[in-house]
Tab-separated table of C-alpha atoms in Angstrom:
chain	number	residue	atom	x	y	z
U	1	UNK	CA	-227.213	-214.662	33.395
U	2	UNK	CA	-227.423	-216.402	30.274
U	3	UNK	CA	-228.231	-218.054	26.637
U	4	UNK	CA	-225.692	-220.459	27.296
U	5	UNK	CA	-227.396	-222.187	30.669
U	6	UNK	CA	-230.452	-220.694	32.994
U	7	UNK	CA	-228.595	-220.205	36.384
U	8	UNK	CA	-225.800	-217.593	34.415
U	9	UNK	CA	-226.865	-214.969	32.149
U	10	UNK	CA	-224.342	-213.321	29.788
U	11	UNK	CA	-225.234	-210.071	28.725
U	12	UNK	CA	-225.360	-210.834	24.383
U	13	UNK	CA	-224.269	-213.769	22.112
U	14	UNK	CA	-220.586	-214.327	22.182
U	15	UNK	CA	-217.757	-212.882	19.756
U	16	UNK	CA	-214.853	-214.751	20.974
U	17	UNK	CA	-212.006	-215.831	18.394
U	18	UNK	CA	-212.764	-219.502	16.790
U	19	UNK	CA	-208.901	-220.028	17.379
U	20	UNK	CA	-208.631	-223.867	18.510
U	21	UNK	CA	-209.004	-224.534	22.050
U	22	UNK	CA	-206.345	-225.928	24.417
U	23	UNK	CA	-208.453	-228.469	26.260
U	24	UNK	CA	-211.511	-230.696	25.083
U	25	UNK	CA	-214.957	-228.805	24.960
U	26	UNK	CA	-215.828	-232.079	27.284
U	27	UNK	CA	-213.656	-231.625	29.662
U	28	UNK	CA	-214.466	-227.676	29.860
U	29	UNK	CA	-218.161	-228.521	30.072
U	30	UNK	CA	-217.340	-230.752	33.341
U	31	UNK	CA	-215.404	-228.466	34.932
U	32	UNK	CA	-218.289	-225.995	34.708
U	33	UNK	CA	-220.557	-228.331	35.598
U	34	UNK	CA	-218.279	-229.075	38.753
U	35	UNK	CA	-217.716	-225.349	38.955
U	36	UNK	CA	-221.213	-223.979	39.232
U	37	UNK	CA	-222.460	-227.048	41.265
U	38	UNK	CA	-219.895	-226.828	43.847
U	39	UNK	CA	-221.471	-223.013	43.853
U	40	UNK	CA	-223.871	-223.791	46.476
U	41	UNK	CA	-222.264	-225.674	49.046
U	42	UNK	CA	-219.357	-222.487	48.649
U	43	UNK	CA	-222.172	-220.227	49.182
U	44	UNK	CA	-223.450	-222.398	52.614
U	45	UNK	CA	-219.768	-222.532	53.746
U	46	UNK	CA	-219.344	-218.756	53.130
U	47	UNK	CA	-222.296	-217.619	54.731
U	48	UNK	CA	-220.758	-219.651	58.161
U	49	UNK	CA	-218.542	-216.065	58.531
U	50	UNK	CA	-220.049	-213.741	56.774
U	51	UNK	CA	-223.613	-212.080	56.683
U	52	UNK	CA	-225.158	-212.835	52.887
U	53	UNK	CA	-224.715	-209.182	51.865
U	54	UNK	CA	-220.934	-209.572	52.509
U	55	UNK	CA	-220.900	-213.169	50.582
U	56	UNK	CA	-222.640	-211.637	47.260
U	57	UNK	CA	-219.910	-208.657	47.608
U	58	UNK	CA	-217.121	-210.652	47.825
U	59	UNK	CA	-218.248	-212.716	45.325
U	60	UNK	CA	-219.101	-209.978	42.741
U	61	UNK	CA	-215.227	-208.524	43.507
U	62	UNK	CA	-213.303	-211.622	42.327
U	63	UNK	CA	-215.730	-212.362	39.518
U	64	UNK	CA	-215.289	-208.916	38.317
U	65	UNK	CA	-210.908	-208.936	38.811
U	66	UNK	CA	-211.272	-212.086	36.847
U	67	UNK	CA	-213.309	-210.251	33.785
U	68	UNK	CA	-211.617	-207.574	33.794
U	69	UNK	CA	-208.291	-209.235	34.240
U	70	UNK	CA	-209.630	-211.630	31.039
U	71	UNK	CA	-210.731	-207.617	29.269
U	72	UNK	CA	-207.135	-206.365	29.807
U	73	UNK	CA	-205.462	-209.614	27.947
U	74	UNK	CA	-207.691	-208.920	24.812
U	75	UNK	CA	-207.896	-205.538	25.244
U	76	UNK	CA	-211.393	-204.900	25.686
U	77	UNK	CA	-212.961	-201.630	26.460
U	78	UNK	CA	-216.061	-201.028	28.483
U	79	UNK	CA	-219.010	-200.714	26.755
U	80	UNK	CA	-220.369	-196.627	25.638
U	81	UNK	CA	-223.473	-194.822	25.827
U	82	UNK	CA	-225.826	-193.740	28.820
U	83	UNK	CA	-228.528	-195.630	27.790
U	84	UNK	CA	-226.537	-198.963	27.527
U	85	UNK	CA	-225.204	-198.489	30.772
U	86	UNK	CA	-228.695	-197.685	31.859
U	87	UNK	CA	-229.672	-201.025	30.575
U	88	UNK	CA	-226.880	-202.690	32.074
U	89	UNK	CA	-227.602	-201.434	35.194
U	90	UNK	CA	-231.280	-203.256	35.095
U	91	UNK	CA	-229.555	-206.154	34.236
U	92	UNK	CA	-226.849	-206.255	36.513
U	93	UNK	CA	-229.151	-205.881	39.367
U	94	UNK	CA	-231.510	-209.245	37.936
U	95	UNK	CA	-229.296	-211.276	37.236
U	96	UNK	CA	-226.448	-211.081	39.771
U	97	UNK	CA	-227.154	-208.385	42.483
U	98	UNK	CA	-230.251	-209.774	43.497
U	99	UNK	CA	-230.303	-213.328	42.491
U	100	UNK	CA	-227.039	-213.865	44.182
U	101	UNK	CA	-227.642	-212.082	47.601
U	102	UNK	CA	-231.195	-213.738	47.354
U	103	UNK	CA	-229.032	-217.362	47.086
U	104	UNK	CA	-227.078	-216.609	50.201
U	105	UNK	CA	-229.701	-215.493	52.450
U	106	UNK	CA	-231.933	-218.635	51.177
U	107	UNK	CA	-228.864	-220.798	52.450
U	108	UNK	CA	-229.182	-219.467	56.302
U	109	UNK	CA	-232.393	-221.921	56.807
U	110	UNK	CA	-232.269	-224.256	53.740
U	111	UNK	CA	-229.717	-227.013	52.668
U	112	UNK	CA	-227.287	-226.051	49.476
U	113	UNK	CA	-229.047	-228.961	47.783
U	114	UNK	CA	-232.100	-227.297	48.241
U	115	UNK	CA	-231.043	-224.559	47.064
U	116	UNK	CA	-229.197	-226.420	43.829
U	117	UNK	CA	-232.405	-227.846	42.790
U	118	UNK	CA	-234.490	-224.605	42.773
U	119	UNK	CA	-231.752	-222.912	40.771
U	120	UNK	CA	-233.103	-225.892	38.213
U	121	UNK	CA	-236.091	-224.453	38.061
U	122	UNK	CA	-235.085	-221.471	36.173
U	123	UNK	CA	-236.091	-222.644	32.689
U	124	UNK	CA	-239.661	-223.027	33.840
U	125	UNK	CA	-240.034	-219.886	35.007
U	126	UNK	CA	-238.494	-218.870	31.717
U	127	UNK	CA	-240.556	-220.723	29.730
U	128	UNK	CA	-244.007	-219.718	31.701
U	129	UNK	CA	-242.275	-215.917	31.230
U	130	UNK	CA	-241.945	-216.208	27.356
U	131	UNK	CA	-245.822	-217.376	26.935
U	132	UNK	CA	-246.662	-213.579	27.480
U	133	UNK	CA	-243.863	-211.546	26.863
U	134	UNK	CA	-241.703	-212.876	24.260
U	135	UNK	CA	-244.711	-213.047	21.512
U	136	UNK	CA	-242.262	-214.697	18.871
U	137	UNK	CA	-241.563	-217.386	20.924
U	138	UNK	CA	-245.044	-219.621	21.063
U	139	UNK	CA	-245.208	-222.126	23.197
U	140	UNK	CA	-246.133	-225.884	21.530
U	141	UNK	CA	-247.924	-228.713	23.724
U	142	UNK	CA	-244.432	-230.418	24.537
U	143	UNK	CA	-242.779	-227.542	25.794
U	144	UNK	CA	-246.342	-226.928	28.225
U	145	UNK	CA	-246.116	-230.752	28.821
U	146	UNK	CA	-242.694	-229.589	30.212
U	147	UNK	CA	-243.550	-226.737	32.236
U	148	UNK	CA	-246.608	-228.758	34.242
U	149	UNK	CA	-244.509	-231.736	34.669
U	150	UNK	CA	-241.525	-229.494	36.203
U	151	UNK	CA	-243.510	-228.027	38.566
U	152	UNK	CA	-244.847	-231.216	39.837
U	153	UNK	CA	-241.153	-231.956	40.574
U	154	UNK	CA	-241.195	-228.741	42.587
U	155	UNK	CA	-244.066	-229.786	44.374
U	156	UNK	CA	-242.194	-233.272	45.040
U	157	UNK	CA	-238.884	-231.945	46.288
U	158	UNK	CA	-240.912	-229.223	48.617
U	159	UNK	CA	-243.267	-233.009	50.024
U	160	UNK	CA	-246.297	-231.029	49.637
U	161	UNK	CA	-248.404	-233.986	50.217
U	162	UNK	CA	-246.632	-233.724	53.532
U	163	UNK	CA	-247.714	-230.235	53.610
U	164	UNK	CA	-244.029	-228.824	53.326
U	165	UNK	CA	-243.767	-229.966	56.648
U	166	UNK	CA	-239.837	-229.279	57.530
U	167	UNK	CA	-239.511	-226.604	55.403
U	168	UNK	CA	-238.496	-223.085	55.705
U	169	UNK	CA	-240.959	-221.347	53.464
U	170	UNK	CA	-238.332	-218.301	53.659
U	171	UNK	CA	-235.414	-219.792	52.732
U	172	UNK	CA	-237.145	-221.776	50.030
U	173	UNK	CA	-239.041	-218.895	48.513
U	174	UNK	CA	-236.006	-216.733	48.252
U	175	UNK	CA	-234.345	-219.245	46.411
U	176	UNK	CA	-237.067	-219.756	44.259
U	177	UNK	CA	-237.436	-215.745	43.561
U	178	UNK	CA	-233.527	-216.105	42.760
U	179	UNK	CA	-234.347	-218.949	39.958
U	180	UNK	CA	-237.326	-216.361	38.817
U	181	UNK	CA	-234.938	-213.130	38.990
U	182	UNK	CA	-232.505	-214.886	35.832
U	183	UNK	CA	-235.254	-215.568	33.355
U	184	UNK	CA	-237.003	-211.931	34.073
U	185	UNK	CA	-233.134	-210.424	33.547
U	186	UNK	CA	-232.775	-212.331	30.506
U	187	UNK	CA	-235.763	-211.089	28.733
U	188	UNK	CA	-235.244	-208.154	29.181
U	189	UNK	CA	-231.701	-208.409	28.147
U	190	UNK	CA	-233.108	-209.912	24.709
U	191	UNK	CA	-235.551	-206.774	24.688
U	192	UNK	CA	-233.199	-203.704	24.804
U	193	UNK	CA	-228.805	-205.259	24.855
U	194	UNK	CA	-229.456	-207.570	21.746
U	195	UNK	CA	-227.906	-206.287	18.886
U	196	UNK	CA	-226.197	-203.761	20.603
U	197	UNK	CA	-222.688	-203.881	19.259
U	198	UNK	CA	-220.106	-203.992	21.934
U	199	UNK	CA	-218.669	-207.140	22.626
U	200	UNK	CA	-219.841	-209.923	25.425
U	201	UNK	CA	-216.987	-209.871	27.229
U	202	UNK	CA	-217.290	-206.375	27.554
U	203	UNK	CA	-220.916	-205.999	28.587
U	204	UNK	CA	-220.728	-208.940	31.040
U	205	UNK	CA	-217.959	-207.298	32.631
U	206	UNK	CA	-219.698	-204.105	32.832
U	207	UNK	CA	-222.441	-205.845	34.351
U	208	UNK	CA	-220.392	-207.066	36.983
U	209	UNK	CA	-218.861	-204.006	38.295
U	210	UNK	CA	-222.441	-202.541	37.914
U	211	UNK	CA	-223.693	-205.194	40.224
U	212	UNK	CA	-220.762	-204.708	42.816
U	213	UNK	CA	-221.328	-201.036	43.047
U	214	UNK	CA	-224.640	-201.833	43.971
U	215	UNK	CA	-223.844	-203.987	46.329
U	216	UNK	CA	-221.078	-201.644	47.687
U	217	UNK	CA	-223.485	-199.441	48.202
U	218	UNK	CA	-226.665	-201.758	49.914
U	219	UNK	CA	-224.131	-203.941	52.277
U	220	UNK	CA	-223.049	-201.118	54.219
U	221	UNK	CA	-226.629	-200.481	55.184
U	222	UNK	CA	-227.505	-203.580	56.231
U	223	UNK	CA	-224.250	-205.301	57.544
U	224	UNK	CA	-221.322	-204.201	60.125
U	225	UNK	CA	-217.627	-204.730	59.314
U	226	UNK	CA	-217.057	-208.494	59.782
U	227	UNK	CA	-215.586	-208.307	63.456
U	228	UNK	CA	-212.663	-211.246	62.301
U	229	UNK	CA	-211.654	-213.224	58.974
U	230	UNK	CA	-212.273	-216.930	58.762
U	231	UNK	CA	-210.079	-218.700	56.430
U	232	UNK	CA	-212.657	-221.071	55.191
U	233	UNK	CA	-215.531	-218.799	54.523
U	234	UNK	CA	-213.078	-216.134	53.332
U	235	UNK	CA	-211.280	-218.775	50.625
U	236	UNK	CA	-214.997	-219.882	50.062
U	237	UNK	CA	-215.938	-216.595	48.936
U	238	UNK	CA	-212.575	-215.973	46.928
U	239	UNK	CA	-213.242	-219.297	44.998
U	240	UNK	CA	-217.401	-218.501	44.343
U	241	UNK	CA	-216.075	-214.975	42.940
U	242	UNK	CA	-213.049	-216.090	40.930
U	243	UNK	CA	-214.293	-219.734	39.895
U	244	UNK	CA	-218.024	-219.654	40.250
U	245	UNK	CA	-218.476	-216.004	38.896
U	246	UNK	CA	-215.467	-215.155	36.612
U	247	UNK	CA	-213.362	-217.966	35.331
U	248	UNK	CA	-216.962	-219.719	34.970
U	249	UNK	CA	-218.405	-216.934	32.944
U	250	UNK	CA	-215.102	-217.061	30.533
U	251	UNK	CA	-215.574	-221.070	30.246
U	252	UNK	CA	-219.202	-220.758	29.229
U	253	UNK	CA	-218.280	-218.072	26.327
U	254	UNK	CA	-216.115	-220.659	24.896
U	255	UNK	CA	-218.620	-223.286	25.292
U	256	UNK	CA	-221.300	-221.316	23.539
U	257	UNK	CA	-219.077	-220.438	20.625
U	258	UNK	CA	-217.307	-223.750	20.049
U	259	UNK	CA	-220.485	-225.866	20.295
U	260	UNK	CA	-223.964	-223.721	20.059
U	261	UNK	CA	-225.533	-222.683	23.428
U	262	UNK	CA	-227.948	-225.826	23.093
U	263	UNK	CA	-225.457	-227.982	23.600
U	264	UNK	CA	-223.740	-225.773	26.219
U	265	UNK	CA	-227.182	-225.393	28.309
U	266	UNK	CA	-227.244	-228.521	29.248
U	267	UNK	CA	-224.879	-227.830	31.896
U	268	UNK	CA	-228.315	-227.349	33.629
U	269	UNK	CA	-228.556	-230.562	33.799
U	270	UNK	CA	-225.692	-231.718	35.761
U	271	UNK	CA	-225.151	-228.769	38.461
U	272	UNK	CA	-228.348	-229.600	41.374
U	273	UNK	CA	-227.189	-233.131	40.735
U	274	UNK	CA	-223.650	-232.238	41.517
U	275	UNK	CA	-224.770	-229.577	44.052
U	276	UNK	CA	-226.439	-232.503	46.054
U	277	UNK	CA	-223.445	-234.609	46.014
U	278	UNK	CA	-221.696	-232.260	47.145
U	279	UNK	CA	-223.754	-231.222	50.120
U	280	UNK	CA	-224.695	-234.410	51.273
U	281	UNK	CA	-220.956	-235.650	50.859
U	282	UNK	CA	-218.830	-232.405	52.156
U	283	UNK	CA	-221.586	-231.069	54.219
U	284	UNK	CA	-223.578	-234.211	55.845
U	285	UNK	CA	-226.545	-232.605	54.772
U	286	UNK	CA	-229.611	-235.068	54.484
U	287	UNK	CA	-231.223	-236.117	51.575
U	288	UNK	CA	-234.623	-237.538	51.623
U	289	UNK	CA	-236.085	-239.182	48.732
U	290	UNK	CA	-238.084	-237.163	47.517
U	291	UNK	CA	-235.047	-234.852	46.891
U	292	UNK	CA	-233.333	-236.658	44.147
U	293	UNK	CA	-236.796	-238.055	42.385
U	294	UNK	CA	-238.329	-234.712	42.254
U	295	UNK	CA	-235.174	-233.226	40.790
U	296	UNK	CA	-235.525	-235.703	38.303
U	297	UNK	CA	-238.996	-234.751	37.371
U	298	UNK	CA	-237.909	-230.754	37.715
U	299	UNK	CA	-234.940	-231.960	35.434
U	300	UNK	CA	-237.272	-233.786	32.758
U	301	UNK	CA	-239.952	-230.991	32.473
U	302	UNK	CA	-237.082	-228.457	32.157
U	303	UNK	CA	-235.662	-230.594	29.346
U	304	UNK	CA	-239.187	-230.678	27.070
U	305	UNK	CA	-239.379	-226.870	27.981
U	306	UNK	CA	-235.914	-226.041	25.500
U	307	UNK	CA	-237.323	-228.550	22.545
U	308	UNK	CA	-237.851	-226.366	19.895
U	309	UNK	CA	-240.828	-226.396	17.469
U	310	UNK	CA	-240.656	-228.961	14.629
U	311	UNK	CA	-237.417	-230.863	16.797
């Protein structure tokens, strides 16, 4: 979901007042960062009651009582016109309904680190996406540079010189489709919601509620009523909606509008280095070291892939 950071896609460029802010952009920017890399290990502790159909749900429900909570105060209205909601609907399924569910069925047979770093991997996807479908954005030797050396990190964090030996390719492929799903959502955003005149607070939040009536409607099919409540999974999945999904969302608008969505983006950055602190802290999960270093090489090449022409 986003032009603000490649693991959360709003829906258009932000409108939000330019009144001043209570709190530091800095300190906003690391409480997203702490927000959205605390994400994953939520997701792996949510997934401990709940089947990942029922985790996605949940989390698309409190993410979209926070929006619309946030549309209420400033008196938003939902966006108008059948095709826009037609669009929306696209959009809402890439880059929540089936990134997210994709996320919490990865986490049943991979770590949340794992699946922290492969959510880093979005901007290489985006950038290999943009080389053929986005024809006014041409690619220059650094940002290629970028995209080969980030998928050597890939290939670092997955050991294939061990021949991925360890590793569920399941788990790990869903969470790299996930990573794939948000650059494929936002070009096509870009392509048919840009420009279109309502505000982002108001498409994101239809986006949301488009993406939880989907999901309404799937988990049903696929799940059975969850037989008991566990309080930690349950407050898990309260906090991924409400933090990780909404209040996140209404941080990063700020962000973008107060400093530019470069400087927001690199959020990135930080959240599959938090992510692995935080699973290999909370969780005990185990790091070998060809976690971290390849992270840093999916990290660099994902860094050369946002330098712009002529920078």
């Amino acid at each position: 979901m986003t032009t603000a950071t490649p693991s959360r896609t709003p829906a258009a460029a932000p409108d939000l007042p330019r009144s001043r802010p209570r709190l530091d952009w800095r300190l906003r920017f690391a409480a997203l960062s702490l927000i959205w890399g605390f994400s994953f290990l939520l997701i792996k502790v949510g997934t401990d009651g709940f089947a990942p159909f029922q985790v996605t749900l949940g989390r698309l429900v409190f993410g979209t009582a926070v929006l619309a909570a946030a549309m209420a105060v400033k008196r938003e209205r939902l966006p108008r016109g059948a095709r826009t909601w037609g669009h929306l609907t696209v959009a809402a399924f890439l880059l929540n309904a089936l990134p997210f569910s994709l996320f919490a069925y990865s986490e049943l047979t991979i770590p949340s680190t794992l699946a922290g770093i492969c959510n880093a991997t979005s901007p290489l996807w985006g950038m290999a996406l943009s080389m053929v479908a986005l024809s006014e954005d041409r690619p220059t030797r650094v940002r290629v540079a970028g995209l080969g050396i980030g998928f050597i990190g890939v290939l670092t964090v997955l050991g294939a010189w061990q021949g991925f030996h360890g590793l569920d390719a399941k788990g790990t492929a869903m969470a790299l489709l996930a990573s794939l799903s948000y650059p494929i959502g936002w070009i096509y955003v870009r392509r048919t919601l840009a420009g279109n005149g309502s505000s982002h607070l108001s498409l994101t939040g239809a986006q949301l509620l488009l993406a939880t009536v989907q999901l309404a409607i799937v988990t049903p099919l696929f799940t059975s009523f969850p037989a008991r409540f566990s309080l930690l999974p349950l407050l898990a999945v309260v906090a991924l909606g409400a933090l990780g999904t909404g209040l996140a969302v209404l941080i990063q608008y700020g962000l973008v509008a107060e400093v530019g969505p470069t400087t927001a983006q690199m959020v990135t950055y930080f959240i599959p280095v938090i992510a692995t602190a935080a699973g290999v802290a909370v969780l005990g999960e185990s790091l070998d070291w060809s976690t971290p270093v390849g992270a840093v090489i999916v990290l660099a090449g994902a860094a050369l892939t946002q330098v712009k022409r002529g920078s």
